[in-house]
Structure formats: C-alpha cells, structure tokens
Amino acid sequence: MSSNNHNFLFASLDSKAPLTARKVHIRRLYDILQLCIQRKDPRRAKRAWAVLARCKEVRWSSMWKTGLLLLGENIDDELPSAPRKVEYLRTMMLHHTDERENILKELLFRLILLEKYREALDELELYLPSFPYQDNPVLHIYAGLISLFLSQSTAHDSISFDPIVLRDAQARFEHVKLLDDDNIVAQVFLDKVRFFYCIIPYFAYVTPS
C-alpha cells in the first residue's frame, strides 16, 4: 500500500506524508496520543508520549504544550500540578527563546493560580521593558490586573488601596490603550481605576489622567 493512502486523525509533526513504515507507526502513535488527550485518558497519553519522546524523528522539546498538559495526573485539574508546571515552563523558556512570549503567558497563569501574585509581577517586570514583550497587550493586561489586585488591602471589613500601586495599574492599562486603542478589557479596568479615585476619599488628592 502506498504511504499516500494512509489516513491519520490529526495533523502532526512536519505534516509530510510518511515514507517509511517507521514514520507511519510514529504518526499512528501521535494519533493515539492526541486521541487519549481528547478522551481525558492521561495514563495512556503519557505512555504514548514517553515512546514518542524517544524517537529521533520527534522534536519533543518543540511540543512543550503537550508536555505541559501531561504533567498533571488529571488533564482538567490544574492546581495540584501547578508547581511542577511552573518549573517546567521556566526550563522551557531557557530552551525556546522564539516561544518565550507564549510560555510566559502560561507561566503567569500558573503563578496566579498558586496565588504568587508578586512573583508573577516580578516575571513581567523582567521582560516587559524589552522587545518583543513591550508590544504585547496581553502581557501588559496581566501586569495591570496583578497591580490592581496588589494595590488592594482589606482591614476591619473595609478595602483600602495603595495609591502608588494603583497608579502603576492605571499606567499599565493606559499603555495597553496606546498599543491597542480598541482593547475593551483595558478600557473596562481603566474605568474601574478612575472610579476608585472618585469614590474613595483617601484618593481625593489624586487627579486621574
């Protein structure tokens, strides 16, 4: 049978038609991997992944999203596996400079999930001043939201705000508007920040921009 007659369930790897029996088996195994992921069967998916990762034809490190997904015991339950995934993502950032923006977003999500807000903001402040991160609205949105959260403190059933951190959040949302004037998320939270300035007497001396 010609290799061109083989049918596969998922587009994979280099998407070229396999020319040898070995490559056909690898493509079949990739189908099994993806099918197990779709069926939320991490045990079998990990077994398929373990075999694929040993194949010289497979650049497993470039498939970091699949590796990230399979780190947990339960594909849908992020929290228990979040610490391992944070370490995994930090390692991937060192090896895949061309994917750092996407990896950074995944890293931020896990740090926030672990309630490590200050650490997440530190990561952003490390990268945001440089290209191409400085032109990424999503990363600035993350920074603004985290700053807004960190500006709040609760005591005696009342909420107060740190004016310096709140102004920092405002500046980040305003920067997003410079990058993307139609960004609805930035506008919504920018309006909220300005609203805080208006209703909280503590900020009466602050003039919103």
Tab-separated table of N, CA, C and O in Angstrom, residues 41-86:
chain	number	residue	atom	x	y	z
A	41	ASP	N	-7.650	10.704	28.972
A	41	ASP	CA	-7.033	9.467	29.464
A	41	ASP	C	-5.532	9.723	29.620
A	41	ASP	O	-4.727	9.334	28.766
A	42	PRO	N	-5.129	10.398	30.714
A	42	PRO	CA	-3.723	10.791	30.856
A	42	PRO	C	-2.765	9.614	30.973
A	42	PRO	O	-1.615	9.713	30.549
A	43	ARG	N	-3.211	8.496	31.539
A	43	ARG	CA	-2.309	7.355	31.716
A	43	ARG	C	-1.818	6.834	30.369
A	43	ARG	O	-0.620	6.670	30.150
A	44	ARG	N	-2.737	6.595	29.447
A	44	ARG	CA	-2.339	6.106	28.126
A	44	ARG	C	-1.637	7.202	27.318
A	44	ARG	O	-0.719	6.920	26.545
A	45	ALA	N	-2.083	8.438	27.489
A	45	ALA	CA	-1.443	9.544	26.773
A	45	ALA	C	0.026	9.666	27.174
A	45	ALA	O	0.905	9.875	26.326
A	46	LYS	N	0.314	9.511	28.456
A	46	LYS	CA	1.697	9.607	28.926
A	46	LYS	C	2.547	8.462	28.387
A	46	LYS	O	3.727	8.644	28.074
A	47	ARG	N	1.952	7.283	28.268
A	47	ARG	CA	2.695	6.142	27.717
A	47	ARG	C	3.040	6.395	26.249
A	47	ARG	O	4.159	6.117	25.803
A	48	ALA	N	2.081	6.934	25.498
A	48	ALA	CA	2.341	7.249	24.091
A	48	ALA	C	3.391	8.350	23.977
A	48	ALA	O	4.298	8.293	23.137
A	49	TRP	N	3.290	9.348	24.841
A	49	TRP	CA	4.241	10.464	24.835
A	49	TRP	C	5.654	9.991	25.171
A	49	TRP	O	6.634	10.445	24.572
A	50	ALA	N	5.759	9.056	26.117
A	50	ALA	CA	7.069	8.540	26.521
A	50	ALA	C	7.771	7.846	25.354
A	50	ALA	O	8.992	7.954	25.197
A	51	VAL	N	7.000	7.153	24.527
A	51	VAL	CA	7.585	6.486	23.358
A	51	VAL	C	7.959	7.514	22.296
A	51	VAL	O	9.061	7.487	21.734
A	52	LEU	N	7.054	8.449	22.028
A	52	LEU	CA	7.321	9.470	21.014
A	52	LEU	C	8.555	10.300	21.352
A	52	LEU	O	9.354	10.640	20.476
A	53	ALA	N	8.704	10.624	22.617
A	53	ALA	CA	9.818	11.479	23.036
A	53	ALA	C	11.172	10.814	22.809
A	53	ALA	O	12.201	11.500	22.747
A	54	ARG	N	11.168	9.497	22.665
A	54	ARG	CA	12.414	8.766	22.431
A	54	ARG	C	12.720	8.576	20.946
A	54	ARG	O	13.772	8.051	20.598
A	55	CYS	N	11.798	8.997	20.101
A	55	CYS	CA	12.001	8.843	18.656
A	55	CYS	C	12.805	10.026	18.123
A	55	CYS	O	12.446	11.184	18.365
A	56	LYS	N	13.855	9.737	17.387
A	56	LYS	CA	14.721	10.802	16.880
A	56	LYS	C	13.992	11.702	15.890
A	56	LYS	O	14.389	12.847	15.670
A	57	GLU	N	12.925	11.182	15.286
A	57	GLU	CA	12.168	11.979	14.321
A	57	GLU	C	11.287	13.036	14.989
A	57	GLU	O	10.768	13.926	14.321
A	58	VAL	N	11.101	12.905	16.280
A	58	VAL	CA	10.190	13.794	17.003
A	58	VAL	C	10.986	14.808	17.813
A	58	VAL	O	11.797	14.439	18.658
A	59	ARG	N	10.776	16.077	17.521
A	59	ARG	CA	11.403	17.141	18.311
A	59	ARG	C	10.499	17.413	19.505
A	59	ARG	O	9.706	18.350	19.524
A	60	TRP	N	10.619	16.557	20.513
A	60	TRP	CA	9.689	16.606	21.639
A	60	TRP	C	9.734	17.944	22.367
A	60	TRP	O	8.718	18.418	22.878
A	61	SER	N	10.916	18.568	22.396
A	61	SER	CA	11.024	19.824	23.141
A	61	SER	C	10.218	20.947	22.493
A	61	SER	O	9.788	21.889	23.165
A	62	SER	N	10.005	20.851	21.170
A	62	SER	CA	9.193	21.865	20.498
A	62	SER	C	7.705	21.651	20.762
A	62	SER	O	6.892	22.534	20.506
A	63	MET	N	7.356	20.475	21.295
A	63	MET	CA	5.964	20.167	21.634
A	63	MET	C	5.736	20.421	23.125
A	63	MET	O	5.139	19.619	23.841
A	64	TRP	N	6.219	21.565	23.594
A	64	TRP	CA	6.186	21.850	25.025
A	64	TRP	C	4.761	21.953	25.574
A	64	TRP	O	4.511	21.652	26.741
A	65	LYS	N	3.819	22.347	24.720
A	65	LYS	CA	2.431	22.456	25.189
A	65	LYS	C	1.864	21.082	25.542
A	65	LYS	O	1.113	20.943	26.508
A	66	THR	N	2.227	20.080	24.752
A	66	THR	CA	1.773	18.722	25.054
A	66	THR	C	2.405	18.232	26.347
A	66	THR	O	1.730	17.646	27.203
A	67	GLY	N	3.706	18.472	26.496
A	67	GLY	CA	4.376	18.085	27.733
A	67	GLY	C	3.766	18.763	28.941
A	67	GLY	O	3.593	18.153	30.003
A	68	LEU	N	3.415	20.034	28.791
A	68	LEU	CA	2.789	20.786	29.880
A	68	LEU	C	1.457	20.166	30.269
A	68	LEU	O	1.149	20.000	31.453
A	69	LEU	N	0.683	19.803	29.274
A	69	LEU	CA	-0.641	19.229	29.519
A	69	LEU	C	-0.550	17.909	30.274
A	69	LEU	O	-1.385	17.610	31.131
A	70	LEU	N	0.487	17.130	29.983
A	70	LEU	CA	0.582	15.786	30.544
A	70	LEU	C	1.309	15.723	31.883
A	70	LEU	O	1.450	14.646	32.452
A	71	LEU	N	1.745	16.856	32.395
A	71	LEU	CA	2.454	16.845	33.678
A	71	LEU	C	1.540	16.489	34.844
A	71	LEU	O	1.985	15.938	35.840
A	72	GLY	N	0.274	16.827	34.740
A	72	GLY	CA	-0.653	16.563	35.835
A	72	GLY	C	-1.229	15.162	35.783
A	72	GLY	O	-1.176	14.473	34.766
A	73	GLU	N	-1.788	14.740	36.909
A	73	GLU	CA	-2.455	13.441	36.967
A	73	GLU	C	-3.825	13.507	36.308
A	73	GLU	O	-4.334	12.530	35.794
A	74	ASN	N	-4.421	14.687	36.355
A	74	ASN	CA	-5.743	14.891	35.769
A	74	ASN	C	-5.631	16.042	34.779
A	74	ASN	O	-5.246	17.154	35.146
A	75	ILE	N	-5.953	15.793	33.531
A	75	ILE	CA	-5.783	16.793	32.479
A	75	ILE	C	-6.574	18.063	32.773
A	75	ILE	O	-6.152	19.170	32.441
A	76	ASP	N	-7.729	17.924	33.432
A	76	ASP	CA	-8.593	19.079	33.676
A	76	ASP	C	-8.321	19.772	35.010
A	76	ASP	O	-8.886	20.822	35.284
A	77	ASP	N	-7.488	19.190	35.854
A	77	ASP	CA	-7.258	19.743	37.191
A	77	ASP	C	-5.880	20.389	37.239
A	77	ASP	O	-4.863	19.707	37.341
A	78	GLU	N	-5.841	21.716	37.160
A	78	GLU	CA	-4.582	22.443	37.056
A	78	GLU	C	-3.854	22.601	38.388
A	78	GLU	O	-2.637	22.527	38.448
A	79	LEU	N	-4.597	22.830	39.466
A	79	LEU	CA	-3.974	23.267	40.714
A	79	LEU	C	-2.950	22.286	41.286
A	79	LEU	O	-1.837	22.698	41.641
A	80	PRO	N	-3.252	20.980	41.396
A	80	PRO	CA	-2.270	20.073	42.009
A	80	PRO	C	-0.938	20.020	41.258
A	80	PRO	O	0.119	19.834	41.866
A	81	SER	N	-0.981	20.180	39.948
A	81	SER	CA	0.242	20.062	39.150
A	81	SER	C	0.894	21.409	38.864
A	81	SER	O	1.938	21.467	38.212
A	82	ALA	N	0.306	22.492	39.356
A	82	ALA	CA	0.807	23.830	39.031
A	82	ALA	C	2.268	24.048	39.429
A	82	ALA	O	3.040	24.616	38.648
A	83	PRO	N	2.713	23.626	40.634
A	83	PRO	CA	4.132	23.846	40.979
A	83	PRO	C	5.094	23.159	40.014
A	83	PRO	O	6.107	23.753	39.615
A	84	ARG	N	4.786	21.932	39.614
A	84	ARG	CA	5.642	21.222	38.653
A	84	ARG	C	5.628	21.922	37.304
A	84	ARG	O	6.654	22.011	36.623
A	85	LYS	N	4.468	22.429	36.929
A	85	LYS	CA	4.354	23.089	35.635
A	85	LYS	C	5.112	24.411	35.615
A	85	LYS	O	5.654	24.805	34.581
A	86	VAL	N	5.164	25.087	36.756
A	86	VAL	CA	5.937	26.330	36.841
A	86	VAL	C	7.413	26.045	36.565
A	86	VAL	O	8.064	26.753	35.782
